[in-house]
């Protein structure tokens, strides 16, 4: 008769920090998917379709399922694809990814680094939503996905 040992978890487990990024036009269902995927209601600010450019909006949430804690950071691309001139809509997204990688690298290269307490802001998952219009991919989709592919 083997006796099972129960261990209580004292903090975040495994992939305790999971930054992901949602890319697509306003109103396509990004928030609905995330709410369904994590079975919770994330706070959502209404996004205007009339912004000058694309801005990155990171939000961090502490989720718990049974004894498993997860720190989830969702980075929303507010205003992506909503401008008349979409030529460089991908640029703030790529710049954000590069900046987060550079920040982590600088912390890792320090002589006295503190990666245990450091919040890893690097993007680990990028969900790119394709508009369900039934037509082919837009040129913005192709350019953006090509730029993200090298990251």
PDB file of C-alpha atoms in Angstrom:
ATOM      1  CA  UNK A   1       0.000   0.000   0.000  1.00  0.00           C
ATOM      2  CA  UNK A   2       1.771   3.143  -1.203  1.00  0.00           C
ATOM      3  CA  UNK A   3       1.015   6.315   0.634  1.00  0.00           C
ATOM      4  CA  UNK A   4       0.628   9.431  -1.497  1.00  0.00           C
ATOM      5  CA  UNK A   5       2.314  12.570  -0.341  1.00  0.00           C
ATOM      6  CA  UNK A   6       0.492  15.877  -0.865  1.00  0.00           C
ATOM      7  CA  UNK A   7       2.597  18.952  -1.365  1.00  0.00           C
ATOM      8  CA  UNK A   8       1.165  22.396  -0.897  1.00  0.00           C
ATOM      9  CA  UNK A   9       2.232  24.954  -3.439  1.00  0.00           C
ATOM     10  CA  UNK A  10       3.837  28.051  -2.027  1.00  0.00           C
ATOM     11  CA  UNK A  11       3.781  30.282  -5.073  1.00  0.00           C
ATOM     12  CA  UNK A  12       3.522  30.349  -8.819  1.00  0.00           C
ATOM     13  CA  UNK A  13       4.255  27.045 -10.529  1.00  0.00           C
ATOM     14  CA  UNK A  14       6.046  26.137 -13.751  1.00  0.00           C
ATOM     15  CA  UNK A  15       5.171  28.706 -16.367  1.00  0.00           C
ATOM     16  CA  UNK A  16       4.206  31.200 -13.688  1.00  0.00           C
ATOM     17  CA  UNK A  17       4.622  34.162 -15.983  1.00  0.00           C
ATOM     18  CA  UNK A  18       2.976  33.907 -19.372  1.00  0.00           C
ATOM     19  CA  UNK A  19       3.018  37.094 -21.401  1.00  0.00           C
ATOM     20  CA  UNK A  20       1.097  36.839 -24.605  1.00  0.00           C
ATOM     21  CA  UNK A  21       0.114  39.291 -27.234  1.00  0.00           C
ATOM     22  CA  UNK A  22      -3.118  39.732 -29.132  1.00  0.00           C
ATOM     23  CA  UNK A  23      -2.868  41.261 -32.575  1.00  0.00           C
ATOM     24  CA  UNK A  24      -5.813  42.247 -34.753  1.00  0.00           C
ATOM     25  CA  UNK A  25      -8.271  44.948 -35.532  1.00  0.00           C
ATOM     26  CA  UNK A  26     -10.631  46.346 -32.936  1.00  0.00           C
ATOM     27  CA  UNK A  27     -13.849  44.396 -32.391  1.00  0.00           C
ATOM     28  CA  UNK A  28     -12.838  41.026 -33.823  1.00  0.00           C
ATOM     29  CA  UNK A  29     -13.242  38.998 -30.598  1.00  0.00           C
ATOM     30  CA  UNK A  30      -9.820  38.993 -28.928  1.00  0.00           C
ATOM     31  CA  UNK A  31     -11.218  39.697 -25.472  1.00  0.00           C
ATOM     32  CA  UNK A  32     -13.978  37.117 -25.853  1.00  0.00           C
ATOM     33  CA  UNK A  33     -11.446  34.419 -26.741  1.00  0.00           C
ATOM     34  CA  UNK A  34      -9.231  35.246 -23.751  1.00  0.00           C
ATOM     35  CA  UNK A  35     -12.216  35.308 -21.377  1.00  0.00           C
ATOM     36  CA  UNK A  36     -13.278  31.882 -22.657  1.00  0.00           C
ATOM     37  CA  UNK A  37      -9.774  30.408 -22.738  1.00  0.00           C
ATOM     38  CA  UNK A  38      -9.022  31.287 -19.114  1.00  0.00           C
ATOM     39  CA  UNK A  39     -12.636  31.023 -17.866  1.00  0.00           C
ATOM     40  CA  UNK A  40     -12.608  34.485 -16.353  1.00  0.00           C
ATOM     41  CA  UNK A  41     -13.766  37.992 -17.148  1.00  0.00           C
ATOM     42  CA  UNK A  42     -10.818  40.253 -17.844  1.00  0.00           C
ATOM     43  CA  UNK A  43     -11.398  43.969 -17.494  1.00  0.00           C
ATOM     44  CA  UNK A  44     -11.699  45.605 -20.871  1.00  0.00           C
ATOM     45  CA  UNK A  45     -11.523  49.254 -21.749  1.00  0.00           C
ATOM     46  CA  UNK A  46     -13.433  50.247 -24.813  1.00  0.00           C
ATOM     47  CA  UNK A  47     -11.033  50.923 -27.651  1.00  0.00           C
ATOM     48  CA  UNK A  48     -11.653  53.791 -30.010  1.00  0.00           C
ATOM     49  CA  UNK A  49     -11.502  53.216 -33.757  1.00  0.00           C
ATOM     50  CA  UNK A  50     -10.208  56.775 -34.156  1.00  0.00           C
ATOM     51  CA  UNK A  51      -6.729  56.587 -32.623  1.00  0.00           C
ATOM     52  CA  UNK A  52      -3.736  58.170 -34.314  1.00  0.00           C
ATOM     53  CA  UNK A  53      -1.691  54.991 -34.220  1.00  0.00           C
ATOM     54  CA  UNK A  54      -1.158  51.646 -32.596  1.00  0.00           C
ATOM     55  CA  UNK A  55      -0.441  51.560 -28.879  1.00  0.00           C
ATOM     56  CA  UNK A  56       0.468  48.592 -26.740  1.00  0.00           C
ATOM     57  CA  UNK A  57      -1.627  48.020 -23.621  1.00  0.00           C
ATOM     58  CA  UNK A  58      -0.115  45.413 -21.256  1.00  0.00           C
ATOM     59  CA  UNK A  59      -2.206  44.166 -18.339  1.00  0.00           C
ATOM     60  CA  UNK A  60      -1.108  41.617 -15.747  1.00  0.00           C
ATOM     61  CA  UNK A  61      -3.517  39.297 -13.948  1.00  0.00           C
ATOM     62  CA  UNK A  62      -2.995  36.750 -11.171  1.00  0.00           C
ATOM     63  CA  UNK A  63      -5.103  33.697 -11.932  1.00  0.00           C
ATOM     64  CA  UNK A  64      -5.629  30.629  -9.775  1.00  0.00           C
ATOM     65  CA  UNK A  65      -7.004  27.219 -10.706  1.00  0.00           C
ATOM     66  CA  UNK A  66      -7.086  24.815  -7.743  1.00  0.00           C
ATOM     67  CA  UNK A  67      -3.612  25.253  -6.211  1.00  0.00           C
ATOM     68  CA  UNK A  68      -1.934  26.468  -9.392  1.00  0.00           C
ATOM     69  CA  UNK A  69      -1.120  30.170  -9.625  1.00  0.00           C
ATOM     70  CA  UNK A  70      -0.509  31.830 -12.970  1.00  0.00           C
ATOM     71  CA  UNK A  71       0.655  35.360 -13.617  1.00  0.00           C
ATOM     72  CA  UNK A  72      -0.736  36.226 -17.045  1.00  0.00           C
ATOM     73  CA  UNK A  73       0.193  39.383 -18.924  1.00  0.00           C
ATOM     74  CA  UNK A  74      -1.955  40.213 -21.922  1.00  0.00           C
ATOM     75  CA  UNK A  75      -0.639  42.854 -24.302  1.00  0.00           C
ATOM     76  CA  UNK A  76      -3.410  44.240 -26.463  1.00  0.00           C
ATOM     77  CA  UNK A  77      -2.605  46.082 -29.682  1.00  0.00           C
ATOM     78  CA  UNK A  78      -5.053  48.951 -29.431  1.00  0.00           C
ATOM     79  CA  UNK A  79      -5.772  50.647 -32.739  1.00  0.00           C
ATOM     80  CA  UNK A  80      -4.080  48.030 -34.938  1.00  0.00           C
ATOM     81  CA  UNK A  81      -5.540  48.142 -38.447  1.00  0.00           C
ATOM     82  CA  UNK A  82      -7.889  51.034 -37.659  1.00  0.00           C
ATOM     83  CA  UNK A  83      -5.932  53.759 -39.446  1.00  0.00           C
ATOM     84  CA  UNK A  84      -6.367  54.845 -43.047  1.00  0.00           C
ATOM     85  CA  UNK A  85      -2.613  54.567 -43.637  1.00  0.00           C
ATOM     86  CA  UNK A  86      -1.789  51.120 -42.261  1.00  0.00           C
ATOM     87  CA  UNK A  87       1.675  50.986 -43.827  1.00  0.00           C
ATOM     88  CA  UNK A  88       3.603  50.891 -40.543  1.00  0.00           C
ATOM     89  CA  UNK A  89       0.953  49.521 -38.179  1.00  0.00           C
ATOM     90  CA  UNK A  90       3.215  46.555 -37.412  1.00  0.00           C
ATOM     91  CA  UNK A  91       6.098  48.771 -36.221  1.00  0.00           C
ATOM     92  CA  UNK A  92       4.912  49.448 -32.622  1.00  0.00           C
ATOM     93  CA  UNK A  93       4.305  45.715 -32.170  1.00  0.00           C
ATOM     94  CA  UNK A  94       7.770  44.713 -33.381  1.00  0.00           C
ATOM     95  CA  UNK A  95       9.372  47.535 -31.375  1.00  0.00           C
ATOM     96  CA  UNK A  96       7.547  46.396 -28.220  1.00  0.00           C
ATOM     97  CA  UNK A  97       8.750  42.798 -28.663  1.00  0.00           C
ATOM     98  CA  UNK A  98      12.329  43.994 -29.247  1.00  0.00           C
ATOM     99  CA  UNK A  99      12.212  46.307 -26.217  1.00  0.00           C
ATOM    100  CA  UNK A 100      10.957  43.560 -23.905  1.00  0.00           C
ATOM    101  CA  UNK A 101      13.664  41.187 -25.128  1.00  0.00           C
ATOM    102  CA  UNK A 102      16.338  43.862 -24.657  1.00  0.00           C
ATOM    103  CA  UNK A 103      15.098  44.647 -21.115  1.00  0.00           C
ATOM    104  CA  UNK A 104      15.327  40.978 -20.147  1.00  0.00           C
ATOM    105  CA  UNK A 105      18.760  40.619 -21.731  1.00  0.00           C
ATOM    106  CA  UNK A 106      20.066  43.658 -19.827  1.00  0.00           C
ATOM    107  CA  UNK A 107      18.781  42.188 -16.555  1.00  0.00           C
ATOM    108  CA  UNK A 108      20.352  38.819 -17.356  1.00  0.00           C
ATOM    109  CA  UNK A 109      23.739  40.391 -18.168  1.00  0.00           C
ATOM    110  CA  UNK A 110      24.014  42.222 -14.832  1.00  0.00           C
ATOM    111  CA  UNK A 111      26.654  41.000 -12.421  1.00  0.00           C
ATOM    112  CA  UNK A 112      24.142  41.086  -9.571  1.00  0.00           C
ATOM    113  CA  UNK A 113      21.010  40.028 -11.382  1.00  0.00           C
ATOM    114  CA  UNK A 114      17.707  39.371  -9.736  1.00  0.00           C
ATOM    115  CA  UNK A 115      15.790  37.269 -12.245  1.00  0.00           C
ATOM    116  CA  UNK A 116      13.732  35.673  -9.453  1.00  0.00           C
ATOM    117  CA  UNK A 117      11.990  38.979  -8.731  1.00  0.00           C
ATOM    118  CA  UNK A 118      12.207  40.320 -12.277  1.00  0.00           C
ATOM    119  CA  UNK A 119       8.951  40.427 -14.227  1.00  0.00           C
ATOM    120  CA  UNK A 120       9.647  38.812 -17.576  1.00  0.00           C
ATOM    121  CA  UNK A 121       7.848  40.985 -20.115  1.00  0.00           C
ATOM    122  CA  UNK A 122       9.000  39.055 -23.181  1.00  0.00           C
ATOM    123  CA  UNK A 123       6.224  37.846 -25.443  1.00  0.00           C
ATOM    124  CA  UNK A 124       5.942  34.059 -25.369  1.00  0.00           C
ATOM    125  CA  UNK A 125       2.754  33.686 -27.403  1.00  0.00           C
ATOM    126  CA  UNK A 126       1.333  35.893 -30.118  1.00  0.00           C
ATOM    127  CA  UNK A 127      -2.233  35.235 -31.193  1.00  0.00           C
ATOM    128  CA  UNK A 128      -2.841  36.857 -34.561  1.00  0.00           C
ATOM    129  CA  UNK A 129      -6.497  37.110 -35.495  1.00  0.00           C
ATOM    130  CA  UNK A 130      -7.466  36.994 -39.160  1.00  0.00           C
ATOM    131  CA  UNK A 131     -10.647  38.817 -40.094  1.00  0.00           C
ATOM    132  CA  UNK A 132     -13.394  36.355 -41.115  1.00  0.00           C
ATOM    133  CA  UNK A 133     -14.414  38.229 -44.262  1.00  0.00           C
ATOM    134  CA  UNK A 134     -14.088  35.206 -46.531  1.00  0.00           C
ATOM    135  CA  UNK A 135     -11.637  37.026 -48.782  1.00  0.00           C
ATOM    136  CA  UNK A 136      -7.896  36.504 -48.955  1.00  0.00           C
ATOM    137  CA  UNK A 137      -5.458  37.872 -46.405  1.00  0.00           C
ATOM    138  CA  UNK A 138      -5.012  41.624 -46.341  1.00  0.00           C
ATOM    139  CA  UNK A 139      -1.591  43.013 -47.197  1.00  0.00           C
ATOM    140  CA  UNK A 140      -1.367  44.311 -43.604  1.00  0.00           C
ATOM    141  CA  UNK A 141      -1.761  40.722 -42.356  1.00  0.00           C
ATOM    142  CA  UNK A 142       0.977  39.431 -44.635  1.00  0.00           C
ATOM    143  CA  UNK A 143       3.453  42.192 -43.776  1.00  0.00           C
ATOM    144  CA  UNK A 144       2.792  41.972 -40.032  1.00  0.00           C
ATOM    145  CA  UNK A 145       3.051  38.191 -39.865  1.00  0.00           C
ATOM    146  CA  UNK A 146       6.275  38.299 -41.888  1.00  0.00           C
ATOM    147  CA  UNK A 147       7.756  40.853 -39.449  1.00  0.00           C
ATOM    148  CA  UNK A 148       6.614  38.816 -36.433  1.00  0.00           C
ATOM    149  CA  UNK A 149       8.017  35.615 -37.920  1.00  0.00           C
ATOM    150  CA  UNK A 150      11.591  36.786 -37.379  1.00  0.00           C
ATOM    151  CA  UNK A 151      10.968  37.447 -33.687  1.00  0.00           C
TER     152      UNK A 151
END
